[in-house]
Backbone as CSV, one residue per row, in Angstrom:
resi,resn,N_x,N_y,N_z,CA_x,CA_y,CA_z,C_x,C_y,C_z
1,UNK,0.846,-1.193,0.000,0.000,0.000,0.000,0.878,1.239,0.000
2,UNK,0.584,2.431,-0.756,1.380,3.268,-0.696,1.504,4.767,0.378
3,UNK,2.301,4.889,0.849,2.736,5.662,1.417,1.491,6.554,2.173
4,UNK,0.917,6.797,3.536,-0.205,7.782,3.650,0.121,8.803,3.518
5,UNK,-1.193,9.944,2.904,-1.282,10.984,2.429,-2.332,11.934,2.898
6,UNK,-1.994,13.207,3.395,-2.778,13.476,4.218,-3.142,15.042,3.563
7,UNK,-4.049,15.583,3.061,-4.509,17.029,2.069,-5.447,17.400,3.289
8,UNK,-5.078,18.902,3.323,-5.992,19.533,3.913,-7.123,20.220,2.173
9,UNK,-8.099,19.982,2.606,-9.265,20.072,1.919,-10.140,21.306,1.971
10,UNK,-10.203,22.259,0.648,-11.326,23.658,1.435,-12.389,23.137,1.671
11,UNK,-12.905,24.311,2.947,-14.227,24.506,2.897,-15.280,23.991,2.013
12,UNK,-15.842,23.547,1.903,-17.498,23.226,1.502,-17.979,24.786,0.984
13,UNK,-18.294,25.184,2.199,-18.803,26.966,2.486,-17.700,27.924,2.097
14,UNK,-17.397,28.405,1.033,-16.390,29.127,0.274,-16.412,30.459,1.366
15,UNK,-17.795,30.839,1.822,-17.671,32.405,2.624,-17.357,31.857,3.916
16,UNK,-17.269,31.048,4.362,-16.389,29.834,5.457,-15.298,29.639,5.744
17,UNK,-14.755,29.400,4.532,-13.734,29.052,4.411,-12.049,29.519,5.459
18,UNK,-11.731,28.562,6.007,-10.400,28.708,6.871,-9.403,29.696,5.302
19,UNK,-8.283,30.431,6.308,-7.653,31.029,5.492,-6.272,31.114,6.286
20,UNK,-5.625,29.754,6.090,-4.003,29.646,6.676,-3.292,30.863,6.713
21,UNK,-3.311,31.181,5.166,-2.524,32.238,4.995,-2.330,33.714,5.383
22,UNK,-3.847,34.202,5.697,-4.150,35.372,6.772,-3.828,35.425,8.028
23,UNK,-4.004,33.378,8.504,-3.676,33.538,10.092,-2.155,33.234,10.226
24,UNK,-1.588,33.063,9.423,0.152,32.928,9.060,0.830,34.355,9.190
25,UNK,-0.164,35.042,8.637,0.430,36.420,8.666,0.560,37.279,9.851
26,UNK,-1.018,37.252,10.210,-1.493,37.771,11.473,-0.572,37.664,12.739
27,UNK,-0.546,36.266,12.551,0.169,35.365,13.641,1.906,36.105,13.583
28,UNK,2.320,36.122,12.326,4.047,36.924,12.359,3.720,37.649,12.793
29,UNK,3.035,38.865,11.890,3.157,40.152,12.365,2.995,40.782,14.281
30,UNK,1.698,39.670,14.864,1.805,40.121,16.051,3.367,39.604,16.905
31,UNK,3.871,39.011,16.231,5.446,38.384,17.236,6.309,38.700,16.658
32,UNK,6.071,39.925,15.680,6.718,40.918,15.443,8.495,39.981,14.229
33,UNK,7.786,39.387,13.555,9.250,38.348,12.795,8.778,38.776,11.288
34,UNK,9.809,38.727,10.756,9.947,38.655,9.350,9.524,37.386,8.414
35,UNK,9.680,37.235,7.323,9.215,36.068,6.822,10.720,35.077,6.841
36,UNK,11.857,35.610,7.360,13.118,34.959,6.948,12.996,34.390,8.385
37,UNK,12.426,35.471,9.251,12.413,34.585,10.632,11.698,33.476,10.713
38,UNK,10.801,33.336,9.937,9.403,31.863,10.290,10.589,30.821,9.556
39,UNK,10.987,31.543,8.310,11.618,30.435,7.480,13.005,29.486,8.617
40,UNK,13.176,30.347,9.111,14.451,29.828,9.991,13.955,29.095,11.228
41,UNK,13.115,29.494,11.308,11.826,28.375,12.722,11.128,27.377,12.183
42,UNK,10.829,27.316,10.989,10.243,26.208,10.368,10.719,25.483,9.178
43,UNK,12.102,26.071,8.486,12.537,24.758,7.765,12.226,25.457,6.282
44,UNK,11.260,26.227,6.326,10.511,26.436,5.144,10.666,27.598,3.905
45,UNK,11.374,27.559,2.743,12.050,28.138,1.830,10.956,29.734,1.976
46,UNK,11.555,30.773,1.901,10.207,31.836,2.281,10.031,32.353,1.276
47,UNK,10.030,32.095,-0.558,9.158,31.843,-1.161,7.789,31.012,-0.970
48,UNK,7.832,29.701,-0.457,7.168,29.457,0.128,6.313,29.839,1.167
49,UNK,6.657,30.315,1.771,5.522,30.686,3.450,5.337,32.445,2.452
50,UNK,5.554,32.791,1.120,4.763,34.064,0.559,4.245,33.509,-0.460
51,UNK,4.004,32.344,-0.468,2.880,31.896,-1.559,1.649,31.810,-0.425
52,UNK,2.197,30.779,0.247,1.133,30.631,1.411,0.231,31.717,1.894
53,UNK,0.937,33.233,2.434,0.757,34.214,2.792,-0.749,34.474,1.606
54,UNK,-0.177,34.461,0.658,-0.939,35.136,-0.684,-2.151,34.234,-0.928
55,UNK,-1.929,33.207,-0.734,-3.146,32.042,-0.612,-3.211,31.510,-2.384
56,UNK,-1.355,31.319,-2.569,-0.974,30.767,-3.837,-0.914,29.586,-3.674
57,UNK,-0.665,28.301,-2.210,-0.458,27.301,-2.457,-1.174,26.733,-1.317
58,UNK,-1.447,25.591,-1.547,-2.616,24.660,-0.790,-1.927,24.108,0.525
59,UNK,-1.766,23.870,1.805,-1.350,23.665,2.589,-1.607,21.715,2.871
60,UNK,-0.484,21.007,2.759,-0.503,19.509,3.729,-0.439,19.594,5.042
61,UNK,-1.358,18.387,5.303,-0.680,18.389,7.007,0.424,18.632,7.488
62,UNK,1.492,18.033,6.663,3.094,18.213,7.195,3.403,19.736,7.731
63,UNK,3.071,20.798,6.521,3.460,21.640,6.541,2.630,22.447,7.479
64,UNK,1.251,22.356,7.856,0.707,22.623,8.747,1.538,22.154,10.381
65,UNK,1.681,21.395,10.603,2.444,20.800,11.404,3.791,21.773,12.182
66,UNK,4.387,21.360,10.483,5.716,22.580,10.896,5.332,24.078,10.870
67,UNK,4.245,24.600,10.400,3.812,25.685,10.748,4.074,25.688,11.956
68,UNK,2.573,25.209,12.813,2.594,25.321,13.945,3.665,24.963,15.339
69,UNK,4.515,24.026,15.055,5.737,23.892,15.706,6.495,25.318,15.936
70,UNK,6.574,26.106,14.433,7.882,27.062,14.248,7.132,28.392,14.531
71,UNK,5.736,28.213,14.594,5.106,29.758,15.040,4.703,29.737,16.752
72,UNK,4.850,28.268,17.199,4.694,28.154,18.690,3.134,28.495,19.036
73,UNK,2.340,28.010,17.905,1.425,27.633,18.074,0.548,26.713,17.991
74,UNK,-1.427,26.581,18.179,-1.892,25.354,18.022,-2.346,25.753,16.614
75,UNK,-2.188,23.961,15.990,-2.759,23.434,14.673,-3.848,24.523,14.415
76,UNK,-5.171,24.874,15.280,-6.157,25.304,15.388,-6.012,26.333,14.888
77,UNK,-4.790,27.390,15.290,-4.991,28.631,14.962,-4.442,28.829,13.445
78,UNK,-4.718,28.077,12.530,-4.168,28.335,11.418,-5.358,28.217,9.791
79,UNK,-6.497,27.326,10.951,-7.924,27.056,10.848,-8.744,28.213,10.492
80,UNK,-8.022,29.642,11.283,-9.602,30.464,11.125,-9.070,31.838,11.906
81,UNK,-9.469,32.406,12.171,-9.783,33.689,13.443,-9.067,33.565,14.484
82,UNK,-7.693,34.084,14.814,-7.399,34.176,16.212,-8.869,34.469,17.149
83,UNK,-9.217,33.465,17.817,-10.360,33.504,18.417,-9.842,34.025,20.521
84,UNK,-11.058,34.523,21.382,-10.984,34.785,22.360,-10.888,33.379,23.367
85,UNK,-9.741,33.252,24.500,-9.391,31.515,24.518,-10.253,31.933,26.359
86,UNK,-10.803,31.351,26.871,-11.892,31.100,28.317,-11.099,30.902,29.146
87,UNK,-11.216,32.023,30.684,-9.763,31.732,31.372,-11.095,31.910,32.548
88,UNK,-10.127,31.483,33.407,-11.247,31.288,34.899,-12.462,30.908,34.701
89,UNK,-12.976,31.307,35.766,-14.461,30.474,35.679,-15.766,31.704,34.647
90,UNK,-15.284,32.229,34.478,-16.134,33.611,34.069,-15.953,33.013,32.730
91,UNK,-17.864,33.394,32.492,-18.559,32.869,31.157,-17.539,33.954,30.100
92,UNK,-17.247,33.698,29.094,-16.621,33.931,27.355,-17.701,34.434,26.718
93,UNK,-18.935,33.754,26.524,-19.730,33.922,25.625,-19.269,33.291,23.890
94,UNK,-18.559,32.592,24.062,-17.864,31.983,23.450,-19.265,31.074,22.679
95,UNK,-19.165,31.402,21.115,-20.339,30.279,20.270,-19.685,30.066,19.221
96,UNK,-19.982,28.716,18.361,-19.565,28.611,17.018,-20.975,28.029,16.583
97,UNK,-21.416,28.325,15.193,-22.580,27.210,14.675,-21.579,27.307,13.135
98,UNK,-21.979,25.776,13.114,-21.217,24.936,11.911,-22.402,24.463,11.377
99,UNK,-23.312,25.336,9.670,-24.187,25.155,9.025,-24.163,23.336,8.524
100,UNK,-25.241,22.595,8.111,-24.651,21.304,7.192,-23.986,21.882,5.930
101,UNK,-22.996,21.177,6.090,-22.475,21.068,4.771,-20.831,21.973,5.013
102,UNK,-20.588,22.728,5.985,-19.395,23.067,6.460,-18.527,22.500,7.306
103,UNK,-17.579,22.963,7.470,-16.689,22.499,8.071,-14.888,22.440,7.436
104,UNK,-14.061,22.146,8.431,-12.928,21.929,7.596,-12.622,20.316,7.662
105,UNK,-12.675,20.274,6.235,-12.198,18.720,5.849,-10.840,18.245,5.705
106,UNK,-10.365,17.172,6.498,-8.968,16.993,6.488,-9.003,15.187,5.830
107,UNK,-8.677,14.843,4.739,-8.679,13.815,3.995,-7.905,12.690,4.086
108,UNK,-7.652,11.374,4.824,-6.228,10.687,5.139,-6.794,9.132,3.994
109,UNK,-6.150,8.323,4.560,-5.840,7.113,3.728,-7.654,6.504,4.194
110,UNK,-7.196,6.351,5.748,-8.189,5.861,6.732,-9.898,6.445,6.622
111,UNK,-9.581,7.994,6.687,-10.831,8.517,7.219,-10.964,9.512,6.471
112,UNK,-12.341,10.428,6.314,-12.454,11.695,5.834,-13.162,12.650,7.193
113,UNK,-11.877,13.363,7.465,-12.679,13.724,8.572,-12.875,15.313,8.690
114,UNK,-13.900,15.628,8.862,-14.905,16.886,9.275,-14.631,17.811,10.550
115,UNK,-14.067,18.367,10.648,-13.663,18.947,11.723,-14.374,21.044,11.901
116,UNK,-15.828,20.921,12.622,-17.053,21.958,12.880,-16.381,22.470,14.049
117,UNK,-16.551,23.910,13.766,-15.876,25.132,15.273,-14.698,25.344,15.026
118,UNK,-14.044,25.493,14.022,-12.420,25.528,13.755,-12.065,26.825,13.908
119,UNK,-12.974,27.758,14.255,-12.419,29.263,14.614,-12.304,29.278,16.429
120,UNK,-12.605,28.145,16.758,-12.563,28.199,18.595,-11.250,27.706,19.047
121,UNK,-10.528,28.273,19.836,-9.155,27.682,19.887,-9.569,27.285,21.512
122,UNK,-8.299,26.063,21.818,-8.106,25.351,22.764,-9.591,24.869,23.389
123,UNK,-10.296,24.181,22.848,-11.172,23.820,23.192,-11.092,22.727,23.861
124,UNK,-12.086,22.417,25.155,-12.091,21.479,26.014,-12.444,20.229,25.322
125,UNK,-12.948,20.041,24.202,-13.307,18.966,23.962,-12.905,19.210,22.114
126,UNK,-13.046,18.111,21.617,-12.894,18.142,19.782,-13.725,17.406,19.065
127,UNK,-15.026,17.743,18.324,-15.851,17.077,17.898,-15.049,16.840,16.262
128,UNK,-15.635,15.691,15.780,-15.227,15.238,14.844,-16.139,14.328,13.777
129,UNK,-16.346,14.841,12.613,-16.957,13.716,11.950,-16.422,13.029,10.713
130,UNK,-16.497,11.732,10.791,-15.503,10.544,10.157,-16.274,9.845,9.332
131,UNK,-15.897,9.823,8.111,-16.373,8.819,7.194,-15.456,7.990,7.067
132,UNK,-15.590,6.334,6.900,-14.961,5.857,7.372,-14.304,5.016,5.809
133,UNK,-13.310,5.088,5.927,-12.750,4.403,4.269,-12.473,2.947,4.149
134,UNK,-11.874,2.515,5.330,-11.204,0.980,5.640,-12.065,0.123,5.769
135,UNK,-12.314,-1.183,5.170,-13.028,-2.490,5.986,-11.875,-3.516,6.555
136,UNK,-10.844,-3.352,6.352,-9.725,-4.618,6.989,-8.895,-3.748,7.718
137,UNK,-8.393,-4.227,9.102,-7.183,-4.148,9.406,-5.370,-3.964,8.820
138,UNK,-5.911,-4.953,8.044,-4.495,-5.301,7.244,-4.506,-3.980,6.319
139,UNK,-5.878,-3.203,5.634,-6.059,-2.180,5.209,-5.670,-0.974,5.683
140,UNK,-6.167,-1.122,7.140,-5.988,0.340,8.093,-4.689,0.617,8.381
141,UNK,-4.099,-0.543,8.740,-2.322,-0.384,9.061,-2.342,-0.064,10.843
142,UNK,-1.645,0.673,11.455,-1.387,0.909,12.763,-2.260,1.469,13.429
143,UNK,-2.672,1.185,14.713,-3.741,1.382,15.629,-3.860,2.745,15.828
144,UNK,-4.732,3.867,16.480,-4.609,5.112,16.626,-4.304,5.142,18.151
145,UNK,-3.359,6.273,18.995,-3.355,6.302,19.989,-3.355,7.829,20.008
146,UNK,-3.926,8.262,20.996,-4.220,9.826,21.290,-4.447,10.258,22.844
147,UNK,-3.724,11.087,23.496,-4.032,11.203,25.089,-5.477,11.648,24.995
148,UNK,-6.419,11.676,26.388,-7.448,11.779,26.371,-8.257,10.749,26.303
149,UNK,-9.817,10.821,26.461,-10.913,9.735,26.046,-11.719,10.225,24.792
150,UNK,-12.327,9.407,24.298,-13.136,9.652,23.310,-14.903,8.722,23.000
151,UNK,-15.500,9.879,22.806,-16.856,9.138,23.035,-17.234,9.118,21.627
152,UNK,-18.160,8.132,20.471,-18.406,7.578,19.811,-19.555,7.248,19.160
153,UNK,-20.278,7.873,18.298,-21.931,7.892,18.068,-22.170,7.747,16.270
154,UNK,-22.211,6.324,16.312,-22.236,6.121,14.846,-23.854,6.513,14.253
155,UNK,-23.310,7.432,13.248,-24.630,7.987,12.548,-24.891,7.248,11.499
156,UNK,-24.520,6.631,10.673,-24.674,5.966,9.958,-23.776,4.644,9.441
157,UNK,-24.649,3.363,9.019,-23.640,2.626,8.210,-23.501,1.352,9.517
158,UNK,-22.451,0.799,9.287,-22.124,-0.543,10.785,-20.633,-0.240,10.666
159,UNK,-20.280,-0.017,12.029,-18.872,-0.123,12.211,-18.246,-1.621,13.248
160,UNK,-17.250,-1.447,12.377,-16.179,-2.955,13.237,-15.397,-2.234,14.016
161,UNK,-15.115,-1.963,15.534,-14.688,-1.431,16.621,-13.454,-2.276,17.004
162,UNK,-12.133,-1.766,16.294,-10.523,-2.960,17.307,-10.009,-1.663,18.187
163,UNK,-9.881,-2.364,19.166,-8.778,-2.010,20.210,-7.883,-2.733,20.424
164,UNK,-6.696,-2.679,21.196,-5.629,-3.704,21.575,-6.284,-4.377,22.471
165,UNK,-6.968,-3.592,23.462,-6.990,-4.642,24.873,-8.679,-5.398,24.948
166,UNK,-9.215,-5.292,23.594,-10.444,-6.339,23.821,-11.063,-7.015,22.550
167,UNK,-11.783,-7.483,22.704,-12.126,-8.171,21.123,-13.003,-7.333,20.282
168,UNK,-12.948,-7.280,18.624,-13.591,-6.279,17.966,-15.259,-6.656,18.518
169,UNK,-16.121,-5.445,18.276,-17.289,-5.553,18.404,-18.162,-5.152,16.817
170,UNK,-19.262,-5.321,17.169,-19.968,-4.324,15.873,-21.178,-3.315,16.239
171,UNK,-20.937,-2.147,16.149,-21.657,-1.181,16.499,-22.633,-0.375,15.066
172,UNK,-24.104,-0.460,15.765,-24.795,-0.066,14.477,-25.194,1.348,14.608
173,UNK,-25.887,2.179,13.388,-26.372,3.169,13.491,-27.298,3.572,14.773
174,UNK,-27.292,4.504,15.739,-27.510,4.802,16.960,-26.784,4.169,18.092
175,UNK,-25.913,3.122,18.138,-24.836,2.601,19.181,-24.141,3.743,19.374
176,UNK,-23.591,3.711,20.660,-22.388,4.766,20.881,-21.474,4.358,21.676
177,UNK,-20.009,4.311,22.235,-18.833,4.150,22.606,-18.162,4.801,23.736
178,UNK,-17.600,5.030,24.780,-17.098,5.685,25.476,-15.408,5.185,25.915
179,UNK,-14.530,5.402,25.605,-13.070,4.985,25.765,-12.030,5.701,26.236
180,UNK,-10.944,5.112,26.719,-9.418,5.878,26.571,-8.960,5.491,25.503
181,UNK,-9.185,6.724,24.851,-8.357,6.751,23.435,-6.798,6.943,23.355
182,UNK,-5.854,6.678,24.651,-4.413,6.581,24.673,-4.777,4.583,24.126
183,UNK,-5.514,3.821,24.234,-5.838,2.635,23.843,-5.701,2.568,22.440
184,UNK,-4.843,1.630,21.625,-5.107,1.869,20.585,-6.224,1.031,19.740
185,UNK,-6.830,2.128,18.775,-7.891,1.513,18.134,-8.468,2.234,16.597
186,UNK,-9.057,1.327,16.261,-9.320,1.771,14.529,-11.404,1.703,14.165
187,UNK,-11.651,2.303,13.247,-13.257,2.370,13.047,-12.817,1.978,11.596
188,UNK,-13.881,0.632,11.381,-13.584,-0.140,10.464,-14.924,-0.050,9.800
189,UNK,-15.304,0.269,8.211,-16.562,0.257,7.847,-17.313,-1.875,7.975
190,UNK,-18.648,-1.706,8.076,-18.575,-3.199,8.059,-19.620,-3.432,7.298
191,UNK,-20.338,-2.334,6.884,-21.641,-2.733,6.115,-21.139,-2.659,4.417
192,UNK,-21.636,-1.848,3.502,-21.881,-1.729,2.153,-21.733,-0.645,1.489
193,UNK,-22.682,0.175,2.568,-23.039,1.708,2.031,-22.160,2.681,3.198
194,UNK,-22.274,4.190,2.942,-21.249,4.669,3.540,-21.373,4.542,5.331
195,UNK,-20.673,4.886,5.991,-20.585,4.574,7.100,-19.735,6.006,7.541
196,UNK,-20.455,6.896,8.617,-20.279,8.066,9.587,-20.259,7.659,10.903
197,UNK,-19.368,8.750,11.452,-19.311,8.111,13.149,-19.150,9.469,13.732
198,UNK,-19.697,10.270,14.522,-19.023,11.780,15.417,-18.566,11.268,16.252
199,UNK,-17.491,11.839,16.583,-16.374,11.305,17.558,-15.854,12.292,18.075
200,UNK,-16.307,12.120,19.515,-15.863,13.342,20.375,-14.787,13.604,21.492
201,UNK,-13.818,14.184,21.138,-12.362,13.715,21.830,-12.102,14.811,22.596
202,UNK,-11.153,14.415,24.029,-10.581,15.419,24.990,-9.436,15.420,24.771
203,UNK,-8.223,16.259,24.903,-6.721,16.339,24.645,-6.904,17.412,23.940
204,UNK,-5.589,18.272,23.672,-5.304,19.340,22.749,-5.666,18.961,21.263
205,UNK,-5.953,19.798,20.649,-6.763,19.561,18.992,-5.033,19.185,18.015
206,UNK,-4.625,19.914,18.418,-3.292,19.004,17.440,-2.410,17.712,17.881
207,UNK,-2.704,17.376,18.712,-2.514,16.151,19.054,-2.866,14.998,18.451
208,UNK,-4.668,15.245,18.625,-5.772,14.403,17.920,-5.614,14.891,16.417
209,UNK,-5.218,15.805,16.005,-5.036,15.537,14.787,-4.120,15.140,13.854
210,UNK,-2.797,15.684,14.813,-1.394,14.628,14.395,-1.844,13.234,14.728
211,UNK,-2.162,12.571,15.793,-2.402,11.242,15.798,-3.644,10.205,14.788
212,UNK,-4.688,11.256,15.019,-5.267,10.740,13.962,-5.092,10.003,12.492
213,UNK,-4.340,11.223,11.968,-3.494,10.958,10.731,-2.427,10.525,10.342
214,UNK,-1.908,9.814,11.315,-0.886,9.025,11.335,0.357,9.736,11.096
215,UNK,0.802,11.009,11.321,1.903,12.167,11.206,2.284,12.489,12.852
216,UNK,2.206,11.770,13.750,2.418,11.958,14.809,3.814,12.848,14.984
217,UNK,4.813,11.894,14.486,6.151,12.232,14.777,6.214,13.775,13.319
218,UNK,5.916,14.048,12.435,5.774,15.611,11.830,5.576,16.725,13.046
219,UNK,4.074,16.419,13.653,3.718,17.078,14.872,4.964,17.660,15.673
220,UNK,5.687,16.843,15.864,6.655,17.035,17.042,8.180,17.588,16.298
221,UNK,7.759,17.558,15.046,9.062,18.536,13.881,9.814,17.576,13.279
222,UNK,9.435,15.718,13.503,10.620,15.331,12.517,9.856,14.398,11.440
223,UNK,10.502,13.785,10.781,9.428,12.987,9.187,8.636,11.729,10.196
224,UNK,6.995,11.836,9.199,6.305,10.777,9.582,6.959,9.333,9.138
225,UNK,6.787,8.359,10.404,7.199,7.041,10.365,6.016,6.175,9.320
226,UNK,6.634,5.490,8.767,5.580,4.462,8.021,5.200,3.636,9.188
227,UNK,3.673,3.330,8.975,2.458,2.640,9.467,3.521,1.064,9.486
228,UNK,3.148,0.721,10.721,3.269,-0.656,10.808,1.829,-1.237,10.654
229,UNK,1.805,-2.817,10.150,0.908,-3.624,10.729,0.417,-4.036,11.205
230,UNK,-1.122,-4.723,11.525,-1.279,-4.938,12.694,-2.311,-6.239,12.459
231,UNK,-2.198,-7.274,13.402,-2.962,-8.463,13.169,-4.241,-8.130,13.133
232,UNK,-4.693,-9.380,12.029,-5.902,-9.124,12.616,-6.831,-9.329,14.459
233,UNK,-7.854,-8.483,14.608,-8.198,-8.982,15.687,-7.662,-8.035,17.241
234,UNK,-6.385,-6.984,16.217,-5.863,-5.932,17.428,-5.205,-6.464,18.454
């Protein structure tokens, strides 16, 4: 199987639409750096990070990744709106509504996943919606592990549920899940027709999304490891 590949995907909602390259900018200009400075924090030729700027070139996870490593920030903020982040106990007023049909789509081997509220930074929780691509193991490749728990509400379709530490199950449309997602585990389609799952995760949002996508080690600034195998059965 070849190599995973991971495209960040526009908007659905074009007047929606995340704009890397505004919050790339935004983001220098308030920490006061040049474009030679990002280039020297992130690796990245600064022709490049002024295409980006200009919204000349399409952004990968990778490079999202090393964005956020070399600007010393989260994945999130590159999503949308430096947004207002909830400190003490005192209400924010803090709202997002994510119309159908929006969202930011992030595309992997495994999953197509939907990611609604992408202008809210550090959020306590990370909703997620997954279409699910894989029916085999031997297909999916390496288990997912992510700090945090994650709760599980298949909307459509039948899913095959592996973890390491128990035997697969099969969960149908309206079943739902509750786990430690540091456990590793995969959402396997099992029916015919398409198969959706919202999946609602605790931990920092770039975490779950480096891990998700199997770019864990990018996340942390060095090249993603190829997927090992995994028996069947987890």
């Amino acid at each position: 199987m070849p190599a995973k590949t991971t495209r960040l995907m526009r908007s659905v909602n074009k007047a929606a639409a995340p704009q890397p390259g505004l919050a790339l900018r935004a983001i220098r200009v308030q920490k006061g750096w040049t474009l030679a400075d990002v280039s020297k924090r992130t690796g990245m030729p600064i022709s490049t990070l002024s295409k980006i700027e200009n919204d000349r070139m399409s952004l990968s996870y990778d490079k999202l990744a090393r964005l956020s490593a070399g600007l010393e920030v989260d994945i999130a903020e590159l999503f949308g709106p430096r947004a207002s982040i909830a400190t003490g106990g005192q209400p924010t007023g803090r709202r997002s509504v994510t119309r159908a049909g929006e969202g930011q789509t992030i595309e992997t081997e495994n999953y197509g996943h939907t990611y609604p509220a992408t202008e809210v930074l550090n959020k306590r929780f990370v909703p997620i919606i997954a279409e699910l691509h894989k029916r085999t193991l031997e297909e999916f490749g390496e288990l997912i592990r992510h700090p945090g728990e994650e709760y599980a509400y298949i909307l459509e379709g039948t899913v095959e549920f592996h973890t390491e530490l128990y035997a697969p199950m099969i969960l149908n449309k309206g079943d739902s899940i509750y786990f430690d997602s540091g456990m590793g585990h995969a959402y396997l389609a099992a029916g015919s027709g398409p198969c959706r799952v919202l999946s609602i995760c605790s931990g920092a949002e770039s975490q779950i999304i480096a891990a998700m996508h199997g770019e864990r080690a990018a996340a942390n600034g060095a090249e993603p490891r190829t997927p090992r195998k995994k028996r069947n059965g987890g």
